[in-house]
């Protein structure tokens, strides 16, 4: 795209690798439904994508497999059209390739990432760029954990 993507929007991109029970995955995301669902043009990803789009009453876009840089551009365009939360249903190889590229890791860095069937990654758009917030998790936390202190608090 010609325009630079504005950073720090707080937008989220969940990358979910289909596998296991679809009903379990839908339940895990029930309280954090997406504004838009992107599904890799592959039968299982498309089936899961359709189910999530119905559950969230949102649009489903099919995405052709391609180079990670091209898919990151597709994600940025999707965030511009549907700010907030995206859900991307991609196979494991594509999830790790796109996440690695979005984080600025070399192509070999994708091999260091692991995503199991039915598990997800979360990237959040923060002022410093895309930040990996969760890796290989079942879904969003219902109750966020306690934040780790960045400095020692005064007594």
mmCIF file of C-alpha atoms in Angstrom:
data_model
loop_
_atom_site.group_PDB
_atom_site.id
_atom_site.type_symbol
_atom_site.label_atom_id
_atom_site.label_comp_id
_atom_site.label_asym_id
_atom_site.label_seq_id
_atom_site.Cartn_x
_atom_site.Cartn_y
_atom_site.Cartn_z
ATOM 1 C CA UNK A 1 0.000 0.000 0.000
ATOM 2 C CA UNK A 2 1.125 3.559 -0.659
ATOM 3 C CA UNK A 3 0.358 5.083 2.741
ATOM 4 C CA UNK A 4 2.268 4.116 5.845
ATOM 5 C CA UNK A 5 0.278 2.291 8.494
ATOM 6 C CA UNK A 6 -0.278 4.431 11.608
ATOM 7 C CA UNK A 7 1.161 2.694 14.671
ATOM 8 C CA UNK A 8 -0.255 2.569 18.152
ATOM 9 C CA UNK A 9 -3.899 2.005 17.262
ATOM 10 C CA UNK A 10 -4.240 -0.769 19.849
ATOM 11 C CA UNK A 11 -5.719 -2.976 17.155
ATOM 12 C CA UNK A 12 -5.375 -6.701 17.688
ATOM 13 C CA UNK A 13 -4.745 -9.484 15.225
ATOM 14 C CA UNK A 14 -5.420 -12.977 16.530
ATOM 15 C CA UNK A 15 -3.942 -15.779 14.421
ATOM 16 C CA UNK A 16 -5.728 -19.068 15.012
ATOM 17 C CA UNK A 17 -4.635 -22.395 13.556
ATOM 18 C CA UNK A 18 -7.722 -24.591 13.014
ATOM 19 C CA UNK A 19 -7.661 -27.969 14.715
ATOM 20 C CA UNK A 20 -9.361 -29.764 17.552
ATOM 21 C CA UNK A 21 -12.965 -28.909 18.360
ATOM 22 C CA UNK A 22 -14.435 -25.873 16.608
ATOM 23 C CA UNK A 23 -17.014 -25.460 19.396
ATOM 24 C CA UNK A 24 -14.217 -25.209 21.984
ATOM 25 C CA UNK A 25 -12.464 -22.490 19.961
ATOM 26 C CA UNK A 26 -15.725 -20.570 19.463
ATOM 27 C CA UNK A 27 -16.357 -20.696 23.214
ATOM 28 C CA UNK A 28 -12.815 -19.455 23.958
ATOM 29 C CA UNK A 29 -13.411 -16.374 21.783
ATOM 30 C CA UNK A 30 -17.086 -15.829 22.724
ATOM 31 C CA UNK A 31 -16.434 -12.700 24.791
ATOM 32 C CA UNK A 32 -13.909 -11.186 22.388
ATOM 33 C CA UNK A 33 -15.453 -11.591 18.948
ATOM 34 C CA UNK A 34 -13.670 -9.966 15.999
ATOM 35 C CA UNK A 35 -14.677 -7.018 13.840
ATOM 36 C CA UNK A 36 -13.504 -8.967 10.770
ATOM 37 C CA UNK A 37 -12.465 -12.545 10.051
ATOM 38 C CA UNK A 38 -9.759 -13.354 7.504
ATOM 39 C CA UNK A 39 -9.508 -16.990 6.416
ATOM 40 C CA UNK A 40 -6.809 -18.596 4.331
ATOM 41 C CA UNK A 41 -8.279 -19.951 1.108
ATOM 42 C CA UNK A 42 -8.019 -23.546 2.346
ATOM 43 C CA UNK A 43 -11.050 -25.744 3.241
ATOM 44 C CA UNK A 44 -10.542 -26.119 7.023
ATOM 45 C CA UNK A 45 -9.569 -22.459 7.500
ATOM 46 C CA UNK A 46 -12.581 -21.394 5.422
ATOM 47 C CA UNK A 47 -14.935 -23.623 7.462
ATOM 48 C CA UNK A 48 -13.642 -22.212 10.770
ATOM 49 C CA UNK A 49 -13.681 -18.682 9.346
ATOM 50 C CA UNK A 50 -17.340 -19.016 8.345
ATOM 51 C CA UNK A 51 -18.256 -20.226 11.842
ATOM 52 C CA UNK A 52 -16.436 -17.333 13.542
ATOM 53 C CA UNK A 53 -17.932 -14.763 11.148
ATOM 54 C CA UNK A 54 -21.444 -16.094 11.898
ATOM 55 C CA UNK A 55 -20.769 -16.053 15.657
ATOM 56 C CA UNK A 56 -19.439 -12.487 15.520
ATOM 57 C CA UNK A 57 -21.980 -11.267 12.953
ATOM 58 C CA UNK A 58 -19.078 -9.874 10.973
ATOM 59 C CA UNK A 59 -17.646 -10.096 7.485
ATOM 60 C CA UNK A 60 -15.485 -12.996 6.314
ATOM 61 C CA UNK A 61 -12.713 -12.324 3.804
ATOM 62 C CA UNK A 62 -10.888 -15.127 2.046
ATOM 63 C CA UNK A 63 -7.130 -14.610 1.804
ATOM 64 C CA UNK A 64 -4.925 -16.359 -0.735
ATOM 65 C CA UNK A 65 -1.677 -17.802 0.570
ATOM 66 C CA UNK A 66 1.264 -15.644 -0.342
ATOM 67 C CA UNK A 67 4.536 -14.209 0.882
ATOM 68 C CA UNK A 68 4.421 -13.022 4.524
ATOM 69 C CA UNK A 69 5.119 -9.394 3.538
ATOM 70 C CA UNK A 70 2.082 -9.412 1.248
ATOM 71 C CA UNK A 71 -0.111 -10.890 3.984
ATOM 72 C CA UNK A 72 1.054 -8.288 6.525
ATOM 73 C CA UNK A 73 -0.052 -5.624 4.008
ATOM 74 C CA UNK A 74 -3.422 -7.391 3.735
ATOM 75 C CA UNK A 75 -3.703 -7.280 7.551
ATOM 76 C CA UNK A 76 -2.894 -3.563 7.652
ATOM 77 C CA UNK A 77 -5.569 -2.905 5.034
ATOM 78 C CA UNK A 78 -8.059 -5.005 6.992
ATOM 79 C CA UNK A 79 -7.316 -3.026 10.177
ATOM 80 C CA UNK A 80 -7.951 0.208 8.275
ATOM 81 C CA UNK A 81 -11.392 -1.080 7.168
ATOM 82 C CA UNK A 82 -12.320 -2.788 10.446
ATOM 83 C CA UNK A 83 -10.471 -1.229 13.404
ATOM 84 C CA UNK A 84 -10.326 -3.253 16.574
ATOM 85 C CA UNK A 85 -9.881 -6.992 16.531
ATOM 86 C CA UNK A 86 -9.119 -9.200 13.541
ATOM 87 C CA UNK A 87 -9.220 -12.965 13.620
ATOM 88 C CA UNK A 88 -7.048 -14.718 11.049
ATOM 89 C CA UNK A 89 -7.628 -18.410 10.415
ATOM 90 C CA UNK A 90 -4.415 -19.693 8.823
ATOM 91 C CA UNK A 91 -2.643 -23.045 8.782
ATOM 92 C CA UNK A 92 0.286 -23.437 11.191
ATOM 93 C CA UNK A 93 2.998 -22.739 8.603
ATOM 94 C CA UNK A 94 1.328 -19.517 7.478
ATOM 95 C CA UNK A 95 0.638 -18.368 11.063
ATOM 96 C CA UNK A 96 4.290 -18.675 12.044
ATOM 97 C CA UNK A 97 5.559 -17.125 8.790
ATOM 98 C CA UNK A 98 3.287 -14.071 9.058
ATOM 99 C CA UNK A 99 3.878 -13.561 12.796
ATOM 100 C CA UNK A 100 7.659 -13.847 12.333
ATOM 101 C CA UNK A 101 7.602 -11.346 9.464
ATOM 102 C CA UNK A 102 5.345 -8.914 11.355
ATOM 103 C CA UNK A 103 7.790 -9.004 14.280
ATOM 104 C CA UNK A 104 10.749 -8.361 11.986
ATOM 105 C CA UNK A 105 12.277 -11.810 12.481
ATOM 106 C CA UNK A 106 14.263 -13.365 9.653
ATOM 107 C CA UNK A 107 12.556 -16.103 7.657
ATOM 108 C CA UNK A 108 14.420 -18.671 9.749
ATOM 109 C CA UNK A 109 12.787 -17.111 12.838
ATOM 110 C CA UNK A 110 9.459 -18.640 11.839
ATOM 111 C CA UNK A 111 10.864 -22.073 12.611
ATOM 112 C CA UNK A 112 11.428 -20.989 16.226
ATOM 113 C CA UNK A 113 7.706 -20.228 16.637
ATOM 114 C CA UNK A 114 5.292 -23.050 17.342
ATOM 115 C CA UNK A 115 1.545 -23.097 16.991
ATOM 116 C CA UNK A 116 -0.451 -26.201 17.785
ATOM 117 C CA UNK A 117 -3.814 -27.013 16.155
ATOM 118 C CA UNK A 118 -6.573 -25.029 17.840
ATOM 119 C CA UNK A 119 -4.066 -22.560 19.332
ATOM 120 C CA UNK A 120 -3.520 -18.882 18.653
ATOM 121 C CA UNK A 121 -1.069 -15.972 18.604
ATOM 122 C CA UNK A 122 -1.970 -12.361 19.398
ATOM 123 C CA UNK A 123 -0.217 -9.356 17.894
ATOM 124 C CA UNK A 124 -1.185 -5.911 19.198
ATOM 125 C CA UNK A 125 -0.453 -2.683 17.336
ATOM 126 C CA UNK A 126 1.343 -0.469 19.843
ATOM 127 C CA UNK A 127 3.325 2.768 19.445
ATOM 128 C CA UNK A 128 6.565 0.816 19.064
ATOM 129 C CA UNK A 129 5.045 -1.402 16.366
ATOM 130 C CA UNK A 130 3.506 -4.847 16.411
ATOM 131 C CA UNK A 131 4.027 -6.607 19.735
ATOM 132 C CA UNK A 132 3.580 -10.303 20.437
ATOM 133 C CA UNK A 133 1.203 -10.466 23.424
ATOM 134 C CA UNK A 134 0.294 -14.180 23.467
ATOM 135 C CA UNK A 135 1.742 -17.260 21.768
ATOM 136 C CA UNK A 136 0.268 -20.734 21.325
ATOM 137 C CA UNK A 137 -2.698 -20.080 23.638
ATOM 138 C CA UNK A 138 -6.239 -21.501 23.550
ATOM 139 C CA UNK A 139 -7.792 -18.041 23.267
ATOM 140 C CA UNK A 140 -8.164 -14.671 24.954
ATOM 141 C CA UNK A 141 -7.926 -14.538 28.744
ATOM 142 C CA UNK A 142 -11.259 -14.060 30.446
ATOM 143 C CA UNK A 143 -9.528 -12.205 33.294
ATOM 144 C CA UNK A 144 -6.173 -10.603 32.570
ATOM 145 C CA UNK A 145 -3.431 -11.703 34.934
ATOM 146 C CA UNK A 146 -1.677 -9.423 37.332
ATOM 147 C CA UNK A 147 0.665 -7.017 35.580
ATOM 148 C CA UNK A 148 4.322 -7.378 36.413
ATOM 149 C CA UNK A 149 5.739 -4.214 37.993
ATOM 150 C CA UNK A 150 8.195 -2.283 35.832
ATOM 151 C CA UNK A 151 9.841 -0.719 38.836
ATOM 152 C CA UNK A 152 9.880 -1.152 42.586
ATOM 153 C CA UNK A 153 6.984 0.645 44.241
ATOM 154 C CA UNK A 154 7.541 2.933 47.207
ATOM 155 C CA UNK A 155 6.689 1.453 50.639
#
